[in-house]
Amino acid sequence: MDHAADAMRTDLMTITRHVLNEQSKFPEARGDLTILLNNIVLGCKFVCSSVSKAGLAKLIGLAGDTNVQGEEQKKLDVLSNDVFINALISSGRTNVLVSEENEEPIIVEASKRGRYCVVFDPLDGSSNIDCGVSIGTIFGIYMLKEGSAGTLEDVLQPGSTMVAAGYCMYGSSCTFVLSTGAGVNGFTLDPSLGEFILTHPDIKIPKKGKIYSVNEGNAKNWDKPTTLYVANAKFPKDGTSPKSLRYIGSMVADVHRTLLYGGIFMYPADKKSPNGKLRVLYEVFPMSFLMEQAGGQAFTGKGRALDIVPKKIHDRSPIFLGSYDDIEDIKNLIINGH
C-alpha cells in the first residue's frame, strides 16, 4: 500500500472547506454566500450526472418523450434550468434570479428571500450534447442593493459589482471554477467521493498565449481590426510563430482552455450581429470577472467588459477576453482605427 498517497488523499481540500476558509477571513460574514454556493454546487452535481446519461437519453426515454406514466420527460436544458431555480430558491439566500431560459426575471417569494441575486445560464452549449462536446453552467452573484426589496434593478448592475462568479464544465471530467473576488480556483469532481476537490489552486492566466479562439465562419462579416488581428495571428509580421486556432463553439470549454493555457477568446460584433452574440449578464460578465481575477483582461471593443451597465436582462455584447498582452494587441488595433 502506498501510505504516502493515502495520507495525501485524507487532506483533500473540498470546495465546501475552501469556501468556509475564505469566509473565515471576513469576521462580519454570516455564511449566506457559503450556503448559496453549496446549493449551486449541488445543482452542478445533479446536472453533471444527467449530462453523463445524455447519450442514453433517447434509448431510455429521457428527452422530450412521454414515459409510461404519461409524464413528459424534460429535455436536458429545461431540466437543468428547473434544477438550478429550485436549488437557488431553496437555499433561502436569493431574491432575484435571471436565467437564460426565462424571458422574465424570477422574483423569489417573500418567505424564502435572501440578500443575493443570481444570474445564470443553466446549460451553455446544450446544442453540443449529442456529439459529446464539453458543455457547462455559468453563473454570477450580486448582492442586493442597500435597502432594496428585490427588483429588476438589482441585477441590472455592472459586472464589476459582482461578489462571485464561476462555471461548471461537464466534459472528460467535471470541473468547477470559482472566484469570490480573491483569485480563481478550480475544483474537479471526484466521482468516488461525490465531492469537488481543489485541483487548480490560484489559477493565473499566462501573460501572452499561443492560441486564438474565434468562429472564422463569420470572417466575411468582421470589422477591420478583428480581420487584421486574425491575419496577424496566422501570418505574424514580427518573425514570431503563428498562433494556433482552437475553437470548440461551447463558451465554457473555450474560456476554460483560454484560462489555463492563455491566448484570446473572441466573439466580436459583426455585420450580422452588430451587438455581438453573447449575453452580458450570464455569459460576458461571469467570464470577464474570472479573467480579470486570473490576471487577464476582458474588452468589448469599446471598453472594459465589467463596466457595461445592462439595460435589459438579455442584452448582448461583443467580447474579447484572455491573456493581458493579447487583449492589449486587439485594443491597439481598435483604438488606432486600423
Coordinates of C-alpha atoms in Angstrom, one line a residue:
M1 CA 0.0 0.0 0.0
D2 CA 1.1 3.5 -0.8
H3 CA 0.6 5.2 2.6
A4 CA 2.1 8.5 1.4
A5 CA -0.5 8.7 -1.3
D6 CA -3.3 7.7 1.1
A7 CA -2.2 10.4 3.5
M8 CA -2.5 13.0 0.7
R9 CA -6.0 11.8 -0.1
T10 CA -7.1 12.4 3.5
D11 CA -6.2 16.0 3.4
L12 CA -8.3 16.9 0.4
M13 CA -9.4 20.5 0.0
T14 CA -13.1 20.2 -0.9
I15 CA -14.9 23.2 -2.4
T16 CA -17.0 23.5 0.8
R17 CA -13.9 23.7 3.0
H18 CA -12.3 26.1 0.6
V19 CA -15.3 28.5 0.7
L20 CA -15.5 28.2 4.5
N21 CA -11.8 29.1 4.7
E22 CA -12.5 32.2 2.5
Q23 CA -15.5 33.1 4.7
S24 CA -13.4 33.0 7.9
K25 CA -11.3 35.9 6.5
F26 CA -14.4 38.1 6.9
P27 CA -15.5 38.3 10.5
E28 CA -18.7 40.0 9.6
A29 CA -19.7 37.2 7.1
R30 CA -22.9 35.4 8.1
G31 CA -22.3 32.3 5.9
D32 CA -25.0 33.2 3.5
L33 CA -22.7 33.1 0.4
T34 CA -21.3 29.8 1.6
I35 CA -24.8 28.3 1.8
L36 CA -25.7 29.7 -1.6
L37 CA -22.6 28.4 -3.3
N38 CA -23.2 25.0 -1.7
N39 CA -26.6 24.9 -3.4
I40 CA -25.1 25.9 -6.7
V41 CA -22.5 23.1 -6.3
L42 CA -25.3 20.6 -5.6
G43 CA -27.2 21.7 -8.8
C44 CA -24.0 21.2 -10.8
K45 CA -23.5 17.7 -9.4
F46 CA -27.1 16.8 -10.4
V47 CA -26.6 18.3 -13.9
C48 CA -23.3 16.5 -14.3
S49 CA -25.0 13.2 -13.5
S50 CA -27.8 13.9 -16.0
V51 CA -25.3 15.1 -18.8
S52 CA -23.3 11.9 -18.4
K53 CA -26.5 9.9 -19.3
A54 CA -27.5 12.2 -22.2
G55 CA -26.2 9.7 -24.8
L56 CA -28.7 7.2 -23.4
A57 CA -31.5 9.7 -23.3
K58 CA -33.2 8.5 -26.5
L59 CA -32.7 4.9 -25.6
I60 CA -34.2 5.2 -22.1
G61 CA -36.6 8.0 -22.8
L62 CA -35.2 11.0 -21.1
A63 CA -35.5 13.7 -23.6
G64 CA -38.8 15.1 -24.8
D65 CA -40.6 11.8 -24.9
T66 CA -43.6 10.7 -22.8
N67 CA -42.9 8.0 -20.3
V68 CA -45.2 5.1 -19.3
Q69 CA -46.9 7.1 -16.6
G70 CA -47.9 9.6 -19.3
E71 CA -45.5 12.3 -17.9
E72 CA -43.5 14.2 -20.4
Q73 CA -39.7 13.8 -20.0
K74 CA -37.8 17.0 -19.9
K75 CA -35.0 17.9 -22.3
L76 CA -31.7 18.4 -20.6
D77 CA -31.6 22.2 -20.8
V78 CA -35.1 22.6 -19.4
L79 CA -34.3 20.0 -16.6
S80 CA -31.0 21.9 -15.8
N81 CA -33.0 25.2 -15.5
D82 CA -35.5 23.7 -13.2
V83 CA -32.8 22.1 -11.0
F84 CA -30.9 25.4 -10.6
I85 CA -34.0 27.5 -10.0
N86 CA -35.1 25.0 -7.2
A87 CA -31.6 24.8 -5.7
L88 CA -31.3 28.6 -5.6
I89 CA -34.7 29.3 -4.2
S90 CA -34.4 26.5 -1.6
S91 CA -31.1 28.0 -0.3
G92 CA -33.2 30.8 1.2
R93 CA -30.5 33.2 0.3
T94 CA -31.7 34.5 -3.1
N95 CA -34.0 37.3 -4.1
V96 CA -33.9 37.9 -7.9
L97 CA -32.9 35.2 -10.4
V98 CA -32.2 35.7 -14.1
S99 CA -31.9 32.6 -16.3
E100 CA -31.0 32.3 -20.0
E101 CA -34.1 30.0 -20.3
N102 CA -36.6 32.5 -18.8
E103 CA -37.7 35.6 -20.6
E104 CA -38.5 37.5 -17.3
P105 CA -36.6 37.6 -14.1
I106 CA -37.8 35.4 -11.2
I107 CA -38.6 37.3 -8.0
V108 CA -38.4 34.8 -5.1
E109 CA -41.4 34.7 -2.8
A110 CA -41.0 36.7 0.4
S111 CA -40.8 33.8 2.8
K112 CA -37.7 32.4 1.0
R113 CA -35.8 35.6 0.3
G114 CA -32.2 36.4 1.0
R115 CA -29.6 39.0 0.2
Y116 CA -28.3 37.7 -3.2
C117 CA -29.3 37.9 -6.9
V118 CA -28.1 35.2 -9.2
V119 CA -27.7 35.3 -13.0
F120 CA -27.1 32.1 -14.8
D121 CA -27.0 30.1 -18.0
P122 CA -28.1 26.6 -16.8
L123 CA -26.7 24.7 -19.7
D124 CA -24.4 26.7 -22.1
G125 CA -23.7 24.9 -25.4
S126 CA -26.6 22.5 -25.0
S127 CA -26.8 22.0 -28.8
N128 CA -23.4 20.2 -28.4
I129 CA -24.8 17.5 -26.1
D130 CA -25.4 14.9 -28.8
C131 CA -21.8 15.0 -30.1
G132 CA -20.2 14.7 -26.7
V133 CA -18.5 18.1 -26.6
S134 CA -18.0 19.8 -23.3
I135 CA -20.8 22.0 -22.1
G136 CA -21.4 23.9 -18.9
T137 CA -23.2 26.1 -16.4
I138 CA -22.2 29.7 -16.0
F139 CA -23.3 31.9 -13.0
G140 CA -22.7 35.3 -11.4
I141 CA -23.8 36.5 -8.0
Y142 CA -24.8 40.1 -6.9
M143 CA -25.5 41.5 -3.5
L144 CA -28.9 43.1 -3.2
K145 CA -28.7 46.9 -3.4
E146 CA -28.8 48.6 0.1
G147 CA -32.5 48.9 1.2
S148 CA -33.9 47.2 -1.9
A149 CA -36.7 44.7 -1.6
G150 CA -35.5 42.9 -4.7
T151 CA -36.4 44.3 -8.1
L152 CA -35.1 44.1 -11.7
E153 CA -32.8 47.0 -10.9
D154 CA -30.8 44.8 -8.6
V155 CA -29.5 42.7 -11.5
L156 CA -29.0 45.5 -14.0
Q157 CA -25.7 46.4 -12.4
P158 CA -22.2 46.5 -14.0
G159 CA -20.3 43.3 -13.7
S160 CA -17.7 45.0 -11.5
T161 CA -20.1 44.9 -8.6
M162 CA -20.5 41.0 -8.7
V163 CA -19.4 39.3 -5.5
A164 CA -18.7 35.9 -7.1
A165 CA -18.8 34.2 -10.4
G166 CA -17.9 30.8 -11.9
Y167 CA -18.8 28.0 -14.2
C168 CA -19.0 24.2 -14.1
M169 CA -17.8 22.3 -17.1
Y170 CA -19.2 18.9 -17.9
G171 CA -16.6 17.2 -20.0
S172 CA -14.0 14.5 -19.7
S173 CA -14.1 15.4 -16.1
C174 CA -16.5 17.7 -14.2
T175 CA -14.6 20.9 -13.3
F176 CA -15.9 23.8 -11.2
V177 CA -14.1 27.1 -11.5
L178 CA -14.9 29.8 -8.9
S179 CA -13.9 33.3 -7.9
T180 CA -15.3 35.1 -4.8
G181 CA -13.2 38.2 -5.7
A182 CA -9.8 36.9 -4.3
G183 CA -8.3 35.0 -7.2
V184 CA -9.6 32.0 -9.2
N185 CA -9.6 28.3 -8.1
G186 CA -10.5 25.2 -10.0
F187 CA -12.1 22.0 -8.5
T188 CA -12.6 18.6 -10.1
L189 CA -15.4 16.3 -9.1
D190 CA -14.1 13.0 -7.6
P191 CA -17.0 10.6 -8.5
S192 CA -15.9 8.1 -5.8
L193 CA -16.3 10.8 -3.1
G194 CA -19.1 12.8 -4.7
E195 CA -17.0 15.9 -3.8
F196 CA -15.3 18.7 -5.8
I197 CA -11.6 18.6 -4.8
L198 CA -9.2 21.6 -5.3
T199 CA -7.1 20.6 -8.3
H200 CA -6.2 24.1 -9.8
P201 CA -5.3 26.4 -6.9
D202 CA -4.9 30.2 -7.7
I203 CA -5.2 30.0 -11.5
K204 CA -3.2 32.7 -13.2
I205 CA -3.6 33.1 -17.0
P206 CA -0.3 33.4 -18.9
K207 CA 0.6 37.0 -19.8
K208 CA 0.6 36.1 -23.5
G209 CA -0.8 33.0 -25.2
K210 CA -0.2 31.0 -28.4
I211 CA -3.9 30.2 -29.1
Y212 CA -6.7 32.3 -30.7
S213 CA -10.3 31.2 -30.5
V214 CA -12.9 32.6 -32.8
N215 CA -15.6 31.4 -35.2
E216 CA -13.9 32.0 -38.5
G217 CA -17.1 31.2 -40.3
N218 CA -18.1 34.7 -39.6
A219 CA -15.0 36.3 -41.1
K220 CA -16.7 37.9 -44.1
N221 CA -18.8 40.0 -41.6
W222 CA -16.0 41.1 -39.3
D223 CA -14.7 44.7 -39.0
K224 CA -11.2 45.7 -40.0
P225 CA -9.5 45.4 -36.5
T226 CA -10.7 41.8 -36.0
T227 CA -9.8 40.8 -39.5
L228 CA -6.3 42.3 -39.0
Y229 CA -5.8 40.7 -35.7
V230 CA -6.6 37.2 -37.0
A231 CA -4.5 37.8 -40.1
N232 CA -1.6 38.8 -37.9
A233 CA -2.2 35.7 -35.6
K234 CA -1.8 33.5 -38.7
F235 CA 1.0 35.4 -40.5
P236 CA 2.9 37.4 -37.9
K237 CA 5.0 40.2 -39.3
D238 CA 7.4 40.4 -36.4
G239 CA 9.0 37.0 -37.0
T240 CA 7.2 35.2 -34.1
S241 CA 5.5 31.9 -34.6
P242 CA 1.9 31.9 -35.7
K243 CA -0.8 31.3 -33.2
S244 CA -2.9 28.1 -33.2
L245 CA -6.6 28.2 -33.8
R246 CA -8.7 26.3 -31.3
Y247 CA -12.5 26.8 -31.4
I248 CA -14.9 24.4 -29.7
G249 CA -18.0 26.5 -30.0
S250 CA -19.0 25.9 -26.4
M251 CA -18.2 29.1 -24.4
V252 CA -17.4 27.3 -21.2
A253 CA -14.9 24.9 -22.9
D254 CA -13.3 27.7 -24.9
V255 CA -12.9 30.0 -22.0
H256 CA -11.7 27.2 -19.7
R257 CA -8.9 26.4 -22.2
T258 CA -8.0 30.1 -22.5
L259 CA -7.8 30.5 -18.7
L260 CA -5.4 27.6 -18.3
Y261 CA -3.3 27.9 -21.4
G262 CA -3.5 31.6 -22.3
G263 CA -4.4 33.3 -25.6
I264 CA -7.5 35.1 -26.7
F265 CA -11.2 34.2 -27.0
M266 CA -13.2 36.5 -29.3
Y267 CA -16.9 36.9 -30.2
P268 CA -16.7 40.2 -31.9
A269 CA -19.6 42.4 -33.2
D270 CA -20.1 41.9 -37.0
K271 CA -22.5 42.9 -39.7
K272 CA -24.8 40.0 -38.8
S273 CA -24.7 40.6 -35.0
P274 CA -23.8 44.3 -34.5
N275 CA -24.2 44.0 -30.7
G276 CA -22.3 40.7 -30.6
K277 CA -23.9 37.4 -29.8
L278 CA -23.1 36.6 -26.2
R279 CA -25.4 37.7 -23.4
V280 CA -24.0 40.3 -21.0
L281 CA -25.4 39.2 -17.6
Y282 CA -24.8 35.5 -17.5
E283 CA -22.1 34.9 -20.1
V284 CA -19.9 38.0 -20.6
F285 CA -19.9 39.2 -17.0
P286 CA -19.0 36.0 -15.2
M287 CA -16.3 35.0 -17.7
S288 CA -14.8 38.6 -17.6
F289 CA -14.9 38.5 -13.8
L290 CA -12.9 35.3 -13.8
M291 CA -10.4 36.5 -16.4
E292 CA -9.6 39.7 -14.5
Q293 CA -9.3 37.8 -11.3
A294 CA -6.8 35.5 -13.0
G295 CA -4.7 38.4 -14.3
G296 CA -6.2 38.7 -17.8
Q297 CA -8.4 41.2 -19.4
A298 CA -11.9 41.4 -20.9
F299 CA -12.7 44.1 -23.5
T300 CA -15.9 44.8 -25.5
G301 CA -14.2 46.7 -28.4
K302 CA -15.1 50.0 -26.7
G303 CA -14.1 49.5 -23.1
R304 CA -13.7 47.2 -20.1
A305 CA -16.4 44.5 -20.2
L306 CA -17.2 44.7 -16.5
D307 CA -18.1 48.4 -16.8
I308 CA -21.1 47.7 -19.1
V309 CA -24.4 48.7 -17.4
P310 CA -27.0 46.4 -18.9
K311 CA -30.4 47.9 -19.8
K312 CA -32.3 44.6 -20.2
I313 CA -31.6 41.2 -18.7
H314 CA -30.8 39.5 -22.1
D315 CA -28.7 42.3 -23.5
R316 CA -25.8 41.2 -25.7
S317 CA -22.2 42.5 -26.2
P318 CA -19.1 41.8 -28.3
I319 CA -16.3 40.3 -26.2
F320 CA -12.5 39.8 -26.4
L321 CA -11.1 38.1 -23.3
G322 CA -7.9 36.3 -22.4
S323 CA -4.2 37.0 -21.7
Y324 CA -3.3 40.5 -20.8
D325 CA -0.9 41.2 -23.7
D326 CA -3.1 39.6 -26.3
I327 CA -6.0 41.8 -25.3
E328 CA -3.6 44.8 -25.5
D329 CA -2.9 43.9 -29.1
I330 CA -6.5 43.9 -30.1
K331 CA -7.1 47.1 -28.2
N332 CA -4.3 48.8 -30.0
L333 CA -5.8 47.8 -33.4
I334 CA -9.2 49.1 -32.5
I335 CA -8.1 52.3 -30.8
N336 CA -5.7 53.1 -33.7
G337 CA -8.6 52.6 -36.1
H338 CA -6.7 50.1 -38.3

